[in-house]
Amino acid sequence: MNLFDVYPINPINIVKGTGSLVYDDKGTEYLDLYGGHAVISIGHTNPHYVKRLEDQLHQIGFYSNSIEIPLQKQLAEKLGHVSGKEDYQLFLCNSGAEANENALKLASFYNGKKKVIAFRKAFHGRTSLAVAVTDNPKIVAPVNETDNVIFLPWCDEAALEQAFANNEISSVIIEGIQGVGGIQVATESFLQKIRTLCDEHNAVFIADSVQCGYGRTGKFFSHDFAGVDADIYSMAKGMGNGFPIGGIIISPKIKPAYGMLGTTFGGNHLACAAGLAVLEVIEQDNLLQNAAEVGGYLISELKKFDQVKEVRGRGLMIGIELPEELSHVRKDLLFKHHIFTGEAKPNVVRLLPALNLTKAYADRFLEAFKQTIASA
């Protein structure tokens, strides 16, 4: 049997990781500034994380949601404390797509409406409803197509008002910072406008925080910069530092009912242990502050390069837009300097490192970037 060939793969076999460093099967060291799509939030093989999972494995790894799982309540309490959303409710699942799927479904249950507002260049996942609100026709199969989704221009307040005036809107789903879309930061006034219109029309504000949340920007949710609360926040990626876990936190105004949502694997013992370990490290090591400080330093230094068209982002979610003639920079960083970064097509280099990235590693990247630009 062969693998189903859907991924363009770099010919590198990573076999070991520690902190912000990974190593291939030949012993070559790489600086990881991508974390496997913003997943590695507290560093590879973080000792506290490893011990948490190991200790849990010696007790029980899994049982279904048909029994009490106290770890879920501990995770909800810790998440409420660290995020500042203590009066919200937590539903656990397994991935970002599943989180967004449940968020959109829950919004429709809440107000009985069907229409969803999403935005150009949005990415919300690959399951049926999540991909329907994703602005990429290439990954939307005919069975996923629906006329219930309205795509609007990014941060266009007039278009948003018009859409609400002309439609019965169930929900608005928006990334605080678009990741796949090229590190596009939602303006604070636009997020505030969404909050106002959702309140006026009994619609649900869904803050997709799968990539831009969990402390990456220096605040727990990137939407928090706008000073308003969403009704539902979706989470995954950095939530488990590599262990598959996702979730939504839900405003107290939305009431649960048995059978409304469900999952087999979501919230299992191992997933909760991973989730608790991440939050404990974020809190104990002040990683929100570190993300803000090291990210701010990187953004400031990157803006000094004349060849860079634009630097966008907040904290440790950074996009470096390059001219077409520098489209090779990402590959050069990987194969010549052994630094993992991401991309957003056509020419944006994405930085999504662990939240405990040090200034020394930031400088290592900046020197390699300088050399790569200079040799172009």
PDB file of C-alpha atoms in Angstrom, residues 84-304:
ATOM      1  CA  GLY A  84      -9.669  35.615  31.153  1.00  0.00           C
ATOM      2  CA  LYS A  85     -12.926  34.042  29.904  1.00  0.00           C
ATOM      3  CA  GLU A  86     -13.880  32.437  33.202  1.00  0.00           C
ATOM      4  CA  ASP A  87     -17.651  32.577  32.667  1.00  0.00           C
ATOM      5  CA  TYR A  88     -17.504  30.728  29.320  1.00  0.00           C
ATOM      6  CA  GLN A  89     -18.219  27.032  28.735  1.00  0.00           C
ATOM      7  CA  LEU A  90     -15.776  24.551  27.173  1.00  0.00           C
ATOM      8  CA  PHE A  91     -16.551  21.862  24.606  1.00  0.00           C
ATOM      9  CA  LEU A  92     -13.581  19.687  23.664  1.00  0.00           C
ATOM     10  CA  CYS A  93     -12.950  18.059  20.290  1.00  0.00           C
ATOM     11  CA  ASN A  94      -9.920  17.012  18.247  1.00  0.00           C
ATOM     12  CA  SER A  95      -8.942  19.607  15.622  1.00  0.00           C
ATOM     13  CA  GLY A  96      -9.404  23.146  14.402  1.00  0.00           C
ATOM     14  CA  ALA A  97     -11.730  22.163  11.578  1.00  0.00           C
ATOM     15  CA  GLU A  98     -13.885  20.247  14.037  1.00  0.00           C
ATOM     16  CA  ALA A  99     -13.883  23.217  16.405  1.00  0.00           C
ATOM     17  CA  ASN A 100     -15.104  25.557  13.666  1.00  0.00           C
ATOM     18  CA  GLU A 101     -17.634  22.986  12.459  1.00  0.00           C
ATOM     19  CA  ASN A 102     -19.128  22.798  15.937  1.00  0.00           C
ATOM     20  CA  ALA A 103     -19.033  26.579  16.385  1.00  0.00           C
ATOM     21  CA  LEU A 104     -20.995  27.211  13.183  1.00  0.00           C
ATOM     22  CA  LYS A 105     -23.466  24.461  13.997  1.00  0.00           C
ATOM     23  CA  LEU A 106     -23.968  25.711  17.549  1.00  0.00           C
ATOM     24  CA  ALA A 107     -24.600  29.254  16.308  1.00  0.00           C
ATOM     25  CA  SER A 108     -27.341  27.968  14.019  1.00  0.00           C
ATOM     26  CA  PHE A 109     -28.887  25.948  16.839  1.00  0.00           C
ATOM     27  CA  TYR A 110     -28.850  29.089  18.994  1.00  0.00           C
ATOM     28  CA  ASN A 111     -30.698  31.466  16.673  1.00  0.00           C
ATOM     29  CA  GLY A 112     -32.325  29.159  14.112  1.00  0.00           C
ATOM     30  CA  LYS A 113     -30.718  30.999  11.188  1.00  0.00           C
ATOM     31  CA  LYS A 114     -28.625  29.690   8.283  1.00  0.00           C
ATOM     32  CA  LYS A 115     -26.565  32.443   6.685  1.00  0.00           C
ATOM     33  CA  VAL A 116     -22.896  32.771   7.631  1.00  0.00           C
ATOM     34  CA  ILE A 117     -20.577  35.678   6.862  1.00  0.00           C
ATOM     35  CA  ALA A 118     -16.950  34.770   6.100  1.00  0.00           C
ATOM     36  CA  PHE A 119     -14.146  36.732   4.471  1.00  0.00           C
ATOM     37  CA  ARG A 120     -11.923  36.674   1.427  1.00  0.00           C
ATOM     38  CA  LYS A 121      -8.734  34.616   1.872  1.00  0.00           C
ATOM     39  CA  ALA A 122     -10.209  32.974   4.980  1.00  0.00           C
ATOM     40  CA  PHE A 123      -9.152  29.486   6.006  1.00  0.00           C
ATOM     41  CA  HIS A 124     -11.266  27.680   8.593  1.00  0.00           C
ATOM     42  CA  GLY A 125     -10.627  23.982   7.911  1.00  0.00           C
ATOM     43  CA  ARG A 126     -11.416  21.108   5.574  1.00  0.00           C
ATOM     44  CA  THR A 127     -14.531  19.454   7.008  1.00  0.00           C
ATOM     45  CA  SER A 128     -17.865  20.092   5.334  1.00  0.00           C
ATOM     46  CA  LEU A 129     -19.048  23.380   6.854  1.00  0.00           C
ATOM     47  CA  ALA A 130     -15.564  24.615   7.800  1.00  0.00           C
ATOM     48  CA  VAL A 131     -14.390  24.279   4.198  1.00  0.00           C
ATOM     49  CA  ALA A 132     -17.553  25.955   2.944  1.00  0.00           C
ATOM     50  CA  VAL A 133     -16.505  29.117   4.816  1.00  0.00           C
ATOM     51  CA  THR A 134     -12.934  28.772   3.511  1.00  0.00           C
ATOM     52  CA  ASP A 135     -12.148  30.982   0.533  1.00  0.00           C
ATOM     53  CA  ASN A 136     -10.358  28.416  -1.632  1.00  0.00           C
ATOM     54  CA  PRO A 137     -12.487  26.780  -4.355  1.00  0.00           C
ATOM     55  CA  LYS A 138      -9.760  24.202  -5.037  1.00  0.00           C
ATOM     56  CA  ILE A 139     -10.438  22.409  -1.751  1.00  0.00           C
ATOM     57  CA  VAL A 140     -14.245  22.751  -1.781  1.00  0.00           C
ATOM     58  CA  ALA A 141     -15.807  19.601  -3.248  1.00  0.00           C
ATOM     59  CA  PRO A 142     -19.221  19.859  -4.935  1.00  0.00           C
ATOM     60  CA  VAL A 143     -20.848  18.172  -1.937  1.00  0.00           C
ATOM     61  CA  ASN A 144     -19.480  20.977   0.306  1.00  0.00           C
ATOM     62  CA  GLU A 145     -20.970  23.805  -1.755  1.00  0.00           C
ATOM     63  CA  THR A 146     -23.754  25.817  -0.131  1.00  0.00           C
ATOM     64  CA  ASP A 147     -25.547  29.099  -0.724  1.00  0.00           C
ATOM     65  CA  ASN A 148     -25.593  29.773   3.025  1.00  0.00           C
ATOM     66  CA  VAL A 149     -22.146  31.418   3.036  1.00  0.00           C
ATOM     67  CA  ILE A 150     -21.585  35.067   2.136  1.00  0.00           C
ATOM     68  CA  PHE A 151     -17.952  36.028   1.464  1.00  0.00           C
ATOM     69  CA  LEU A 152     -17.113  39.673   2.094  1.00  0.00           C
ATOM     70  CA  PRO A 153     -13.986  41.772   1.508  1.00  0.00           C
ATOM     71  CA  TRP A 154     -11.527  41.846   4.406  1.00  0.00           C
ATOM     72  CA  CYS A 155     -12.264  44.578   6.957  1.00  0.00           C
ATOM     73  CA  ASP A 156     -14.876  46.350   4.802  1.00  0.00           C
ATOM     74  CA  GLU A 157     -17.337  47.795   7.334  1.00  0.00           C
ATOM     75  CA  ALA A 158     -19.777  49.085   4.698  1.00  0.00           C
ATOM     76  CA  ALA A 159     -20.012  45.652   3.053  1.00  0.00           C
ATOM     77  CA  LEU A 160     -20.566  44.063   6.461  1.00  0.00           C
ATOM     78  CA  GLU A 161     -23.410  46.440   7.292  1.00  0.00           C
ATOM     79  CA  GLN A 162     -25.003  45.808   3.888  1.00  0.00           C
ATOM     80  CA  ALA A 163     -24.822  42.028   4.346  1.00  0.00           C
ATOM     81  CA  PHE A 164     -26.612  42.278   7.682  1.00  0.00           C
ATOM     82  CA  ALA A 165     -29.233  44.589   6.200  1.00  0.00           C
ATOM     83  CA  ASN A 166     -30.008  42.186   3.350  1.00  0.00           C
ATOM     84  CA  ASN A 167     -29.819  38.787   5.083  1.00  0.00           C
ATOM     85  CA  GLU A 168     -30.830  36.857   8.180  1.00  0.00           C
ATOM     86  CA  ILE A 169     -27.343  36.241   9.535  1.00  0.00           C
ATOM     87  CA  SER A 170     -26.688  33.318  11.860  1.00  0.00           C
ATOM     88  CA  SER A 171     -23.010  33.981  12.496  1.00  0.00           C
ATOM     89  CA  VAL A 172     -19.870  35.823  11.476  1.00  0.00           C
ATOM     90  CA  ILE A 173     -16.649  33.810  11.534  1.00  0.00           C
ATOM     91  CA  ILE A 174     -13.339  35.630  11.400  1.00  0.00           C
ATOM     92  CA  GLU A 175      -9.681  34.954  12.153  1.00  0.00           C
ATOM     93  CA  GLY A 176      -8.197  37.700  14.284  1.00  0.00           C
ATOM     94  CA  ILE A 177      -5.178  37.374  12.016  1.00  0.00           C
ATOM     95  CA  GLN A 178      -5.515  35.404   8.790  1.00  0.00           C
ATOM     96  CA  GLY A 179      -2.794  32.771   8.631  1.00  0.00           C
ATOM     97  CA  VAL A 180      -3.099  31.027   5.273  1.00  0.00           C
ATOM     98  CA  GLY A 181      -4.382  34.337   3.901  1.00  0.00           C
ATOM     99  CA  GLY A 182      -0.962  35.925   4.428  1.00  0.00           C
ATOM    100  CA  ILE A 183      -0.896  37.226   8.033  1.00  0.00           C
ATOM    101  CA  GLN A 184      -3.608  39.830   7.508  1.00  0.00           C
ATOM    102  CA  VAL A 185      -4.490  41.529  10.805  1.00  0.00           C
ATOM    103  CA  ALA A 186      -8.154  42.378  11.419  1.00  0.00           C
ATOM    104  CA  THR A 187      -8.523  45.993  12.468  1.00  0.00           C
ATOM    105  CA  GLU A 188      -9.828  46.671  15.939  1.00  0.00           C
ATOM    106  CA  SER A 189     -12.652  48.823  14.566  1.00  0.00           C
ATOM    107  CA  PHE A 190     -13.775  46.010  12.254  1.00  0.00           C
ATOM    108  CA  LEU A 191     -13.932  43.480  15.087  1.00  0.00           C
ATOM    109  CA  GLN A 192     -15.864  46.025  17.152  1.00  0.00           C
ATOM    110  CA  LYS A 193     -18.285  46.521  14.248  1.00  0.00           C
ATOM    111  CA  ILE A 194     -18.868  42.750  14.072  1.00  0.00           C
ATOM    112  CA  ARG A 195     -19.671  42.748  17.785  1.00  0.00           C
ATOM    113  CA  THR A 196     -22.136  45.627  17.424  1.00  0.00           C
ATOM    114  CA  LEU A 197     -23.960  44.137  14.419  1.00  0.00           C
ATOM    115  CA  CYS A 198     -24.143  40.675  15.976  1.00  0.00           C
ATOM    116  CA  ASP A 199     -25.707  42.194  19.087  1.00  0.00           C
ATOM    117  CA  GLU A 200     -28.225  44.157  17.023  1.00  0.00           C
ATOM    118  CA  HIS A 201     -29.264  41.169  14.894  1.00  0.00           C
ATOM    119  CA  ASN A 202     -28.963  38.300  17.404  1.00  0.00           C
ATOM    120  CA  ALA A 203     -26.133  36.783  15.386  1.00  0.00           C
ATOM    121  CA  VAL A 204     -23.173  34.869  16.805  1.00  0.00           C
ATOM    122  CA  PHE A 205     -19.635  36.261  16.665  1.00  0.00           C
ATOM    123  CA  ILE A 206     -17.240  33.336  16.108  1.00  0.00           C
ATOM    124  CA  ALA A 207     -13.579  34.148  16.716  1.00  0.00           C
ATOM    125  CA  ASP A 208     -11.480  31.590  14.854  1.00  0.00           C
ATOM    126  CA  SER A 209      -8.438  31.414  17.102  1.00  0.00           C
ATOM    127  CA  VAL A 210      -7.079  28.106  15.846  1.00  0.00           C
ATOM    128  CA  GLN A 211      -3.829  29.609  14.562  1.00  0.00           C
ATOM    129  CA  CYS A 212      -3.862  33.171  15.955  1.00  0.00           C
ATOM    130  CA  GLY A 213      -4.931  32.259  19.485  1.00  0.00           C
ATOM    131  CA  TYR A 214      -3.436  30.586  22.531  1.00  0.00           C
ATOM    132  CA  GLY A 215      -1.041  33.401  23.342  1.00  0.00           C
ATOM    133  CA  ARG A 216       0.664  33.633  19.969  1.00  0.00           C
ATOM    134  CA  THR A 217       0.106  37.375  19.607  1.00  0.00           C
ATOM    135  CA  GLY A 218       0.965  38.360  23.161  1.00  0.00           C
ATOM    136  CA  LYS A 219      -2.682  38.296  24.228  1.00  0.00           C
ATOM    137  CA  PHE A 220      -4.416  34.973  24.743  1.00  0.00           C
ATOM    138  CA  PHE A 221      -6.776  35.577  21.811  1.00  0.00           C
ATOM    139  CA  SER A 222      -5.731  37.961  19.032  1.00  0.00           C
ATOM    140  CA  HIS A 223      -9.312  39.256  18.947  1.00  0.00           C
ATOM    141  CA  ASP A 224      -8.740  40.617  22.469  1.00  0.00           C
ATOM    142  CA  PHE A 225      -6.838  43.582  21.011  1.00  0.00           C
ATOM    143  CA  ALA A 226     -10.223  44.996  19.972  1.00  0.00           C
ATOM    144  CA  GLY A 227     -11.501  45.065  23.544  1.00  0.00           C
ATOM    145  CA  VAL A 228     -14.653  43.060  22.780  1.00  0.00           C
ATOM    146  CA  ASP A 229     -15.702  39.493  23.546  1.00  0.00           C
ATOM    147  CA  ALA A 230     -16.776  37.029  20.879  1.00  0.00           C
ATOM    148  CA  ASP A 231     -19.600  34.562  21.536  1.00  0.00           C
ATOM    149  CA  ILE A 232     -17.555  31.511  20.562  1.00  0.00           C
ATOM    150  CA  TYR A 233     -13.775  31.072  20.295  1.00  0.00           C
ATOM    151  CA  SER A 234     -12.426  28.100  18.366  1.00  0.00           C
ATOM    152  CA  MET A 235      -9.052  26.610  19.325  1.00  0.00           C
ATOM    153  CA  ALA A 236      -6.657  23.803  18.381  1.00  0.00           C
ATOM    154  CA  LYS A 237      -3.040  23.820  17.076  1.00  0.00           C
ATOM    155  CA  GLY A 238      -1.026  25.253  20.002  1.00  0.00           C
ATOM    156  CA  MET A 239      -3.581  23.926  22.462  1.00  0.00           C
ATOM    157  CA  GLY A 240      -1.868  20.518  22.739  1.00  0.00           C
ATOM    158  CA  ASN A 241       1.733  21.224  21.627  1.00  0.00           C
ATOM    159  CA  GLY A 242       1.414  18.428  19.078  1.00  0.00           C
ATOM    160  CA  PHE A 243      -1.179  16.211  20.742  1.00  0.00           C
ATOM    161  CA  PRO A 244      -4.455  16.360  18.751  1.00  0.00           C
ATOM    162  CA  ILE A 245      -6.885  18.477  20.727  1.00  0.00           C
ATOM    163  CA  GLY A 246      -9.332  21.209  19.806  1.00  0.00           C
ATOM    164  CA  GLY A 247     -12.156  23.016  21.452  1.00  0.00           C
ATOM    165  CA  ILE A 248     -14.602  25.878  21.535  1.00  0.00           C
ATOM    166  CA  ILE A 249     -15.365  28.135  24.455  1.00  0.00           C
ATOM    167  CA  ILE A 250     -18.930  29.360  24.462  1.00  0.00           C
ATOM    168  CA  SER A 251     -20.626  32.427  25.914  1.00  0.00           C
ATOM    169  CA  PRO A 252     -22.965  31.770  28.854  1.00  0.00           C
ATOM    170  CA  LYS A 253     -25.866  33.130  26.785  1.00  0.00           C
ATOM    171  CA  ILE A 254     -25.763  29.947  24.656  1.00  0.00           C
ATOM    172  CA  LYS A 255     -27.314  27.118  26.647  1.00  0.00           C
ATOM    173  CA  PRO A 256     -26.352  23.434  26.214  1.00  0.00           C
ATOM    174  CA  ALA A 257     -28.690  20.475  25.702  1.00  0.00           C
ATOM    175  CA  TYR A 258     -27.947  16.761  25.730  1.00  0.00           C
ATOM    176  CA  GLY A 259     -26.994  15.529  22.264  1.00  0.00           C
ATOM    177  CA  MET A 260     -26.492  19.029  20.808  1.00  0.00           C
ATOM    178  CA  LEU A 261     -22.787  18.313  20.222  1.00  0.00           C
ATOM    179  CA  GLY A 262     -20.756  15.166  20.605  1.00  0.00           C
ATOM    180  CA  THR A 263     -17.407  13.469  20.039  1.00  0.00           C
ATOM    181  CA  THR A 264     -15.781  10.108  20.724  1.00  0.00           C
ATOM    182  CA  PHE A 265     -12.166  11.133  21.218  1.00  0.00           C
ATOM    183  CA  GLY A 266     -12.588  14.768  22.233  1.00  0.00           C
ATOM    184  CA  GLY A 267     -11.566  15.539  25.803  1.00  0.00           C
ATOM    185  CA  ASN A 268      -9.940  12.171  26.440  1.00  0.00           C
ATOM    186  CA  HIS A 269      -7.557  11.770  29.372  1.00  0.00           C
ATOM    187  CA  LEU A 270      -4.339  12.119  27.363  1.00  0.00           C
ATOM    188  CA  ALA A 271      -5.619  15.144  25.439  1.00  0.00           C
ATOM    189  CA  CYS A 272      -6.566  16.904  28.665  1.00  0.00           C
ATOM    190  CA  ALA A 273      -3.173  16.122  30.196  1.00  0.00           C
ATOM    191  CA  ALA A 274      -1.504  17.675  27.154  1.00  0.00           C
ATOM    192  CA  GLY A 275      -3.802  20.703  27.293  1.00  0.00           C
ATOM    193  CA  LEU A 276      -3.173  21.256  30.984  1.00  0.00           C
ATOM    194  CA  ALA A 277       0.591  20.979  30.523  1.00  0.00           C
ATOM    195  CA  VAL A 278       0.531  23.657  27.816  1.00  0.00           C
ATOM    196  CA  LEU A 279      -1.462  26.103  29.927  1.00  0.00           C
ATOM    197  CA  GLU A 280       0.694  25.447  32.983  1.00  0.00           C
ATOM    198  CA  VAL A 281       3.875  26.230  31.041  1.00  0.00           C
ATOM    199  CA  ILE A 282       2.320  29.304  29.387  1.00  0.00           C
ATOM    200  CA  GLU A 283       1.363  30.632  32.823  1.00  0.00           C
ATOM    201  CA  GLN A 284       4.485  29.653  34.772  1.00  0.00           C
ATOM    202  CA  ASP A 285       6.950  30.876  32.143  1.00  0.00           C
ATOM    203  CA  ASN A 286       5.079  34.102  31.214  1.00  0.00           C
ATOM    204  CA  LEU A 287       4.960  33.064  27.572  1.00  0.00           C
ATOM    205  CA  LEU A 288       2.401  35.682  26.537  1.00  0.00           C
ATOM    206  CA  GLN A 289       4.858  38.360  27.594  1.00  0.00           C
ATOM    207  CA  ASN A 290       7.712  36.551  25.840  1.00  0.00           C
ATOM    208  CA  ALA A 291       5.688  36.260  22.629  1.00  0.00           C
ATOM    209  CA  ALA A 292       4.974  39.986  22.722  1.00  0.00           C
ATOM    210  CA  GLU A 293       8.577  40.966  23.458  1.00  0.00           C
ATOM    211  CA  VAL A 294      10.474  38.606  21.118  1.00  0.00           C
ATOM    212  CA  GLY A 295       7.818  38.992  18.427  1.00  0.00           C
ATOM    213  CA  GLY A 296       7.950  42.758  18.699  1.00  0.00           C
ATOM    214  CA  TYR A 297      11.733  42.628  18.393  1.00  0.00           C
ATOM    215  CA  LEU A 298      11.554  40.453  15.273  1.00  0.00           C
ATOM    216  CA  ILE A 299       8.948  42.679  13.620  1.00  0.00           C
ATOM    217  CA  SER A 300      10.974  45.810  14.383  1.00  0.00           C
ATOM    218  CA  GLU A 301      14.199  44.322  12.984  1.00  0.00           C
ATOM    219  CA  LEU A 302      12.532  42.880   9.869  1.00  0.00           C
ATOM    220  CA  LYS A 303      11.089  46.269   8.987  1.00  0.00           C
ATOM    221  CA  LYS A 304      14.642  47.574   8.604  1.00  0.00           C
TER     222      LYS A 304
END
